[in-house]
mmCIF file of C-alpha atoms in Angstrom:
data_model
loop_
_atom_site.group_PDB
_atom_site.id
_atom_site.type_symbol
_atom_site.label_atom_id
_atom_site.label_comp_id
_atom_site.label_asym_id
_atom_site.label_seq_id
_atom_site.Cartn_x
_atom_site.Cartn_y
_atom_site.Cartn_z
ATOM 1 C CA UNK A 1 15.189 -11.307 -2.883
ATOM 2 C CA UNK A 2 13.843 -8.909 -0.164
ATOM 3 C CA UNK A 3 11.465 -10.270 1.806
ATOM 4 C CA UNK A 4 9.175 -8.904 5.129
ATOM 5 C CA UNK A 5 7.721 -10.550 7.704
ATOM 6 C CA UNK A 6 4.868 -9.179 9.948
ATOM 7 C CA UNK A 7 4.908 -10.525 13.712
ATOM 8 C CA UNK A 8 2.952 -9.506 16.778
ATOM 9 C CA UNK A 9 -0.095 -10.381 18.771
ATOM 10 C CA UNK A 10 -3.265 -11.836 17.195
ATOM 11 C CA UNK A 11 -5.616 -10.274 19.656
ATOM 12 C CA UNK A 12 -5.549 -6.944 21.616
ATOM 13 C CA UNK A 13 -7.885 -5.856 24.166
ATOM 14 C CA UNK A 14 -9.672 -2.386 23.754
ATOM 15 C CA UNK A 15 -7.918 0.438 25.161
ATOM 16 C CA UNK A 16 -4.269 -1.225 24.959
ATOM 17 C CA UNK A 17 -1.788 -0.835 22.723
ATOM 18 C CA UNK A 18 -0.753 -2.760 19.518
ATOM 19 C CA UNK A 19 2.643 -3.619 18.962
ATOM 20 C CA UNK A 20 4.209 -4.887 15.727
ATOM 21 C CA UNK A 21 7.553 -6.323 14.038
ATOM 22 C CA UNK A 22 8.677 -6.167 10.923
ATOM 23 C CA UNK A 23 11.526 -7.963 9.848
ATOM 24 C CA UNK A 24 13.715 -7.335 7.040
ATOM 25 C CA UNK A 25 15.792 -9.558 5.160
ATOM 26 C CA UNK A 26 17.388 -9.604 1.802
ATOM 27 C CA UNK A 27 18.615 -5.949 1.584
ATOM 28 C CA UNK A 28 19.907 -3.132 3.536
ATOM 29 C CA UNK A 29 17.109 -1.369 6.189
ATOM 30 C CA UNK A 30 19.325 1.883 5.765
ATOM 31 C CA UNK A 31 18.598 3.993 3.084
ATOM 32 C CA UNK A 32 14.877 3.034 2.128
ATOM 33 C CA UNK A 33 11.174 4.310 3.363
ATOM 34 C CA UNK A 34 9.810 1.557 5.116
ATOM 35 C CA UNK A 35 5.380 1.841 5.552
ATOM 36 C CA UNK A 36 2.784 0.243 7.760
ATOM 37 C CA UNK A 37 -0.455 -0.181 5.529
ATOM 38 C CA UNK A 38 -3.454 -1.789 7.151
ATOM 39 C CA UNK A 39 -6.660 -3.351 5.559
ATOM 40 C CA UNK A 40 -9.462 -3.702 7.921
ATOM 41 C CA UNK A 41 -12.068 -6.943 6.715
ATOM 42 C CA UNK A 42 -13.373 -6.367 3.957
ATOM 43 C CA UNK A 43 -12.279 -2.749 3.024
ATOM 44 C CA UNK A 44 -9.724 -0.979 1.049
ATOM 45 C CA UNK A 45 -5.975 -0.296 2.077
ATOM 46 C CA UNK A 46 -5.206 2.332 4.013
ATOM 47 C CA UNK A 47 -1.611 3.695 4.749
ATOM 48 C CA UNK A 48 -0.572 3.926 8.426
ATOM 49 C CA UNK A 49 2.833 5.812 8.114
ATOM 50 C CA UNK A 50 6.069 5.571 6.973
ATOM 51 C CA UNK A 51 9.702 5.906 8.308
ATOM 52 C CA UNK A 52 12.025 7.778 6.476
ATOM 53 C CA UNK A 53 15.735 6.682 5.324
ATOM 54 C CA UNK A 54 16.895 9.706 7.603
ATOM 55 C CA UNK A 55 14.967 8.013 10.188
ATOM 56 C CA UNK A 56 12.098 11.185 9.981
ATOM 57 C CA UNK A 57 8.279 9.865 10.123
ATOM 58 C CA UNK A 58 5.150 10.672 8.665
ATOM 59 C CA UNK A 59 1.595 9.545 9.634
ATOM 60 C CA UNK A 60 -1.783 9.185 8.048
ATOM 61 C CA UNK A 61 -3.714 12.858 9.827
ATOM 62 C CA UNK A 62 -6.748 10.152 10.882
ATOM 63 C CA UNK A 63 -4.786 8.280 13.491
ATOM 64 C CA UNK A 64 -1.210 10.440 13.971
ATOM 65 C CA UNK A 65 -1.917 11.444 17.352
ATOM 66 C CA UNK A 66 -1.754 6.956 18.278
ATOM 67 C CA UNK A 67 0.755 5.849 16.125
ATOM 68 C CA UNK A 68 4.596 5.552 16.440
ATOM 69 C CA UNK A 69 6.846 3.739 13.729
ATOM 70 C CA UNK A 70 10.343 3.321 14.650
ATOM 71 C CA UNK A 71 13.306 1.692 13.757
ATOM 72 C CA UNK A 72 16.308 -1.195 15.130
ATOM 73 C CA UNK A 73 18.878 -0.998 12.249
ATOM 74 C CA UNK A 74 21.356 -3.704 13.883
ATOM 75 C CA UNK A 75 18.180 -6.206 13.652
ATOM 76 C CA UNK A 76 16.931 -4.767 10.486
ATOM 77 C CA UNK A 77 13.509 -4.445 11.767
ATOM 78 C CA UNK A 78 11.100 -1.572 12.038
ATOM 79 C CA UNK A 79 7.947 -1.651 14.862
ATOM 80 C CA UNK A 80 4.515 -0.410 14.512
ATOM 81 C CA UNK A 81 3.048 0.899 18.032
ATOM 82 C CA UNK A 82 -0.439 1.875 17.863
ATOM 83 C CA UNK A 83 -2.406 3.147 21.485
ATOM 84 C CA UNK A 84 -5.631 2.981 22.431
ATOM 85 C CA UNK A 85 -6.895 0.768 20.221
ATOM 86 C CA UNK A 86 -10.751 -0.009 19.514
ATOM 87 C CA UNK A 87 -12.433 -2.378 17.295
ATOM 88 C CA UNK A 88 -11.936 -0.441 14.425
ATOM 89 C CA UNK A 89 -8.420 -0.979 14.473
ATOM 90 C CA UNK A 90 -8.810 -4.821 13.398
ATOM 91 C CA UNK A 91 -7.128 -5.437 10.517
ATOM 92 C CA UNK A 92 -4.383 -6.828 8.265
ATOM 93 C CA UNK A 93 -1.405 -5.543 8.739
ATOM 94 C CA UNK A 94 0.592 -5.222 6.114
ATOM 95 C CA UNK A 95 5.048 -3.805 6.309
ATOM 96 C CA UNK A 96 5.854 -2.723 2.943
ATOM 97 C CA UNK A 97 9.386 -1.293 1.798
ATOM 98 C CA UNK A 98 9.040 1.904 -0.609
ATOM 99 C CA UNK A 99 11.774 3.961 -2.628
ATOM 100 C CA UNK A 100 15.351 4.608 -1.744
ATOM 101 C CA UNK A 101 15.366 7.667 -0.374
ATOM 102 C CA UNK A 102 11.927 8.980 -2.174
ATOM 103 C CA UNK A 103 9.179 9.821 -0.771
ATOM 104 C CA UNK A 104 6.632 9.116 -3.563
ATOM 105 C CA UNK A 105 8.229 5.729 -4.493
ATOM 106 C CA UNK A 106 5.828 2.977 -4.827
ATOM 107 C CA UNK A 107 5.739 0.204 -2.543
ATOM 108 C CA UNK A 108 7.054 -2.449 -4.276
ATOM 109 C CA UNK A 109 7.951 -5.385 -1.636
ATOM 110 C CA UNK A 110 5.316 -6.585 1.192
ATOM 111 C CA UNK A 111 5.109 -8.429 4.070
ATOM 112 C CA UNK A 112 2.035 -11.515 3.794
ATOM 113 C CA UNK A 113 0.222 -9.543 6.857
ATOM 114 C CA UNK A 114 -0.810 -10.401 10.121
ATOM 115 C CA UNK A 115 -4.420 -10.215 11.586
ATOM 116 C CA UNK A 116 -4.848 -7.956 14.325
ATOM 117 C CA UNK A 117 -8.051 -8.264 16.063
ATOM 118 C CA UNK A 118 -9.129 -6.023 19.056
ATOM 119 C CA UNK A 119 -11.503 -7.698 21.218
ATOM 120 C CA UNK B 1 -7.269 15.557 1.833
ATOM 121 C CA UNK B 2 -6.803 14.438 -1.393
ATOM 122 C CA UNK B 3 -9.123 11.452 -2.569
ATOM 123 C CA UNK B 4 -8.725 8.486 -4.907
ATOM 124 C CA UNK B 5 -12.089 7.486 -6.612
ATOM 125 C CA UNK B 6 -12.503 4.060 -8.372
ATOM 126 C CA UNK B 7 -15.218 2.641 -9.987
ATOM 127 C CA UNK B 8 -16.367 -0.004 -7.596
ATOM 128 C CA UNK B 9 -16.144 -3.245 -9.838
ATOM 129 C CA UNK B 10 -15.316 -4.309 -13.339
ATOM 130 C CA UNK B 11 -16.629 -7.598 -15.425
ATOM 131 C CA UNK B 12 -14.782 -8.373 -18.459
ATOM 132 C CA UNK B 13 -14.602 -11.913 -20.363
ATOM 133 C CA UNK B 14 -11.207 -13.460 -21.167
ATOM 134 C CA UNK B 15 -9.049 -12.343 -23.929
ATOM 135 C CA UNK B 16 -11.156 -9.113 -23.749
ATOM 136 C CA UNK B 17 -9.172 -6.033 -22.225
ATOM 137 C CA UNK B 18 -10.034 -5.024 -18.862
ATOM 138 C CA UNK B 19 -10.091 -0.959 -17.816
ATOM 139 C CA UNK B 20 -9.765 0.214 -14.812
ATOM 140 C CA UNK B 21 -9.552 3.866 -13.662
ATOM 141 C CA UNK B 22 -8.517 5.975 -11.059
ATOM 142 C CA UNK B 23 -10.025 9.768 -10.448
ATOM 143 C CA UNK B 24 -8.168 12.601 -8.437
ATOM 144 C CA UNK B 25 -7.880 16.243 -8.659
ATOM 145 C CA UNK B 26 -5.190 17.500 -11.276
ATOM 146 C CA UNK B 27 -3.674 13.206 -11.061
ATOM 147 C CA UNK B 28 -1.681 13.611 -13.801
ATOM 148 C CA UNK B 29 0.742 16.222 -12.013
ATOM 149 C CA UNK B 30 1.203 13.129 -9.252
ATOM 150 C CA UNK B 31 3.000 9.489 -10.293
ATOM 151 C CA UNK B 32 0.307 7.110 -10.066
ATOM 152 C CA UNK B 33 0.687 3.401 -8.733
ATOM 153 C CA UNK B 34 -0.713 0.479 -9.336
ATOM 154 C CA UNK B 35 -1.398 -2.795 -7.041
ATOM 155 C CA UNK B 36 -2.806 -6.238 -8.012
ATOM 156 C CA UNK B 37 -4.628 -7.865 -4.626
ATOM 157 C CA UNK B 38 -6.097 -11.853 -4.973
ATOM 158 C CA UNK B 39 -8.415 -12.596 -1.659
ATOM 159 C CA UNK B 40 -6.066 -13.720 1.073
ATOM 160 C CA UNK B 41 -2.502 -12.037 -0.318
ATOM 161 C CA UNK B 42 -0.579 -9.317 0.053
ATOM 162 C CA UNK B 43 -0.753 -6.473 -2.811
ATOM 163 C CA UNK B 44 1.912 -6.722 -5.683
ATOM 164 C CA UNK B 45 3.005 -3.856 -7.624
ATOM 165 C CA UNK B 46 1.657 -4.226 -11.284
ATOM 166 C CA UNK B 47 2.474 -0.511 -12.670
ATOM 167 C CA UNK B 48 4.775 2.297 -11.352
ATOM 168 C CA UNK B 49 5.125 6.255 -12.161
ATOM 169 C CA UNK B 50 1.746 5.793 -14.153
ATOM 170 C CA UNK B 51 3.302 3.597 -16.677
ATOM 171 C CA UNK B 52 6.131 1.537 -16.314
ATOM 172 C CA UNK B 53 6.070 -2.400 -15.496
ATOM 173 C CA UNK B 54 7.794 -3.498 -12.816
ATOM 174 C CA UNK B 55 10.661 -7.110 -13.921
ATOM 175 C CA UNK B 56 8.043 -10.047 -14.151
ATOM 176 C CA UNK B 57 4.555 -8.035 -14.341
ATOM 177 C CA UNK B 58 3.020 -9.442 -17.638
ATOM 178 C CA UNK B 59 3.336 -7.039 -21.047
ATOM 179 C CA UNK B 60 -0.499 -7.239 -20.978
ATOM 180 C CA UNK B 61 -1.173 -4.831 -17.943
ATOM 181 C CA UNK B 62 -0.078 -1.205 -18.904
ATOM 182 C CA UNK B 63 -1.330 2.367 -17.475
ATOM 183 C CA UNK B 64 -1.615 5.880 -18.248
ATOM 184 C CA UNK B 65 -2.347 9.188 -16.242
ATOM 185 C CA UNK B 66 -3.859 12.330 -18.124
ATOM 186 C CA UNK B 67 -5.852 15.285 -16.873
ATOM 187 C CA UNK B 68 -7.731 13.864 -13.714
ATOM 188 C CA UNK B 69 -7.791 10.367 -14.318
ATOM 189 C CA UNK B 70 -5.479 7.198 -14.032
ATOM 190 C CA UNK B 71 -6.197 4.561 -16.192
ATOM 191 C CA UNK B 72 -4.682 0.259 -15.964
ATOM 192 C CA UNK B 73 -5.215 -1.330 -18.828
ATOM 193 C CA UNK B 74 -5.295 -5.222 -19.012
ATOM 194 C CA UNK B 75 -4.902 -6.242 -22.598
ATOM 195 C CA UNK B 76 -6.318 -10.058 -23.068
ATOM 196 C CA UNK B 77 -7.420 -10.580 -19.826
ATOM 197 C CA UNK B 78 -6.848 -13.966 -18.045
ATOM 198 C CA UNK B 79 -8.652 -15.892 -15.640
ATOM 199 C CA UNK B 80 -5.504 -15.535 -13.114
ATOM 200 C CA UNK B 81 -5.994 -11.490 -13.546
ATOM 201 C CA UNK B 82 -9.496 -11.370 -11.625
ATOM 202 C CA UNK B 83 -8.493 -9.825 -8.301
ATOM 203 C CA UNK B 84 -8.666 -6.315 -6.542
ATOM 204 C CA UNK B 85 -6.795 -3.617 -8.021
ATOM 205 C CA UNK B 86 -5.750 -0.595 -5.842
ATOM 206 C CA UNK B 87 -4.641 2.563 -7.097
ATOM 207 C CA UNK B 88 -1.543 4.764 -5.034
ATOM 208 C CA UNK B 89 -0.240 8.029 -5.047
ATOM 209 C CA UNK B 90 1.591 10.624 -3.009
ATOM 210 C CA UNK B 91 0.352 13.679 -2.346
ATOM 211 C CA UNK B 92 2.405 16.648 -0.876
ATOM 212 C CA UNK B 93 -0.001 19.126 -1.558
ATOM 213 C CA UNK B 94 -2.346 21.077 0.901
ATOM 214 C CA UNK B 95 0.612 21.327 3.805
ATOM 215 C CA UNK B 96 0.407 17.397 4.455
ATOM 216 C CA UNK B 97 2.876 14.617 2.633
ATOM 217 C CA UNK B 98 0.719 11.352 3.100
ATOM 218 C CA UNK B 99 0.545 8.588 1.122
ATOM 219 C CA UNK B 100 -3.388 7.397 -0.237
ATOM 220 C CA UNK B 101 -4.644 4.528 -1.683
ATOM 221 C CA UNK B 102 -7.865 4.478 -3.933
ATOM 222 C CA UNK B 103 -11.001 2.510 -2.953
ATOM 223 C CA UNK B 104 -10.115 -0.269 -5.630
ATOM 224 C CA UNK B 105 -11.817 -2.166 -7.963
ATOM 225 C CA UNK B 106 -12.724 -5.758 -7.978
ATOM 226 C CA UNK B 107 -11.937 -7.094 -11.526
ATOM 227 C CA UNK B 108 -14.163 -10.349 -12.478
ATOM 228 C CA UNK B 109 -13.225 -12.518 -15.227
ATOM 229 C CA UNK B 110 -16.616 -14.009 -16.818
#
């Protein structure tokens, strides 16, 4: 069964920079699309950005310009760095695992989340 | 950028079937995805590629995608069913590949 766990700081101060771990176990990292999706209280999901199974990215426009997803294949885990960060960037944090090598694949395993506040 | 619209909330009483849609310009050319979200859990994938269950997602939740509009059906709704229900799609139109959710719908069981 594939399974994803979130990890990372709880609380981030304004202006610094939240870092994330998502670790992958019960299948392969190579070969798959691997998200960030956040959910900030209260609201709807929104997607962060994925990570491609050729190792390419793609962001969400709003917030490109502060994110970075990137990959450690020997510890099957993929990282979420995201600068500058304000209040509005609290949140659930949710790693997700889409298709094998398709883009448009839906998103069918999740991490439980982590809280991220910025305060 | 594209938009998902959902109707805000839906009230339905058990055994009675629950619909849920899902608005977008020209949706039906896009594979539309559905996720199941209780208060305090992670989303689960209920319906893929607009219609197709994924292994252990109950017969009674099915889904459809025509013209501009995405529809999840819940046949014989159950009290376990009342959670938030986000809808998903790709869109590689308009020089931009990003992902987008919809703004869900919070399904109460009377």
């Amino acid at each position: 069964q594939v399974q994803l766990q979130e990890s990372g700081p709880g609380l981030v101060k304004p202006s610094e920079t939240l870092s994330l771990t998502c670790s992958v176990s019960g299948a392969s990292i190579n070969g798959y699309y691997w998200h960030w999706i956040r959910q900030s209280p209260g609201k709807g999901l929104e997607w962060i950005g994925f990570l491609s199974d050729t190792g390419t990215t793609n962001y969400n426009a709003s917030i490109k310009n502060r994110v970075t997803i990137s990959v450690d294949t020997s510890k099957k885990q993929f990282f979420l760095r995201l600068t500058s960060v304000t209040a509005a960037d609290t949140a659930v944090y949710y790693c997700a695992r889409g298709g094998r090598g398709v883009a448009a694949a839906p998103l069918e395993f999740w991490g439980q989340g982590t809280l991220v506040a910025v305060s | 950028s594209y938009v998902l619209t959902q109707t805000p909330s839906v009230s339905v009483a058990p055994g009675q079937t629950a619909i849920i849609t899902c608005m977008g310009n020209s949706l039906s050319t896009k594979n539309v995805h559905w996720y199941q979200q209780k208060p305090g859990q992670a989303p689960v994938l209920v319906v893929y590629d607009d219609g197709v269950r994924p292994s252990g997602i109950p017969e009674r939740f099915s889904g459809s995608n025509f013209g501009n509009t995405a529809t999840l059906t819940i046949s014989g709704v159950e009290a376990v069913d009342e959670a938030d229900y986000y809808c998903h799609v790709w869109d590689s139109s308009d020089h931009s590949d990003h992902h987008i959710f919809g703004s869900g719908t919070q399904v109460t069981v009377l």
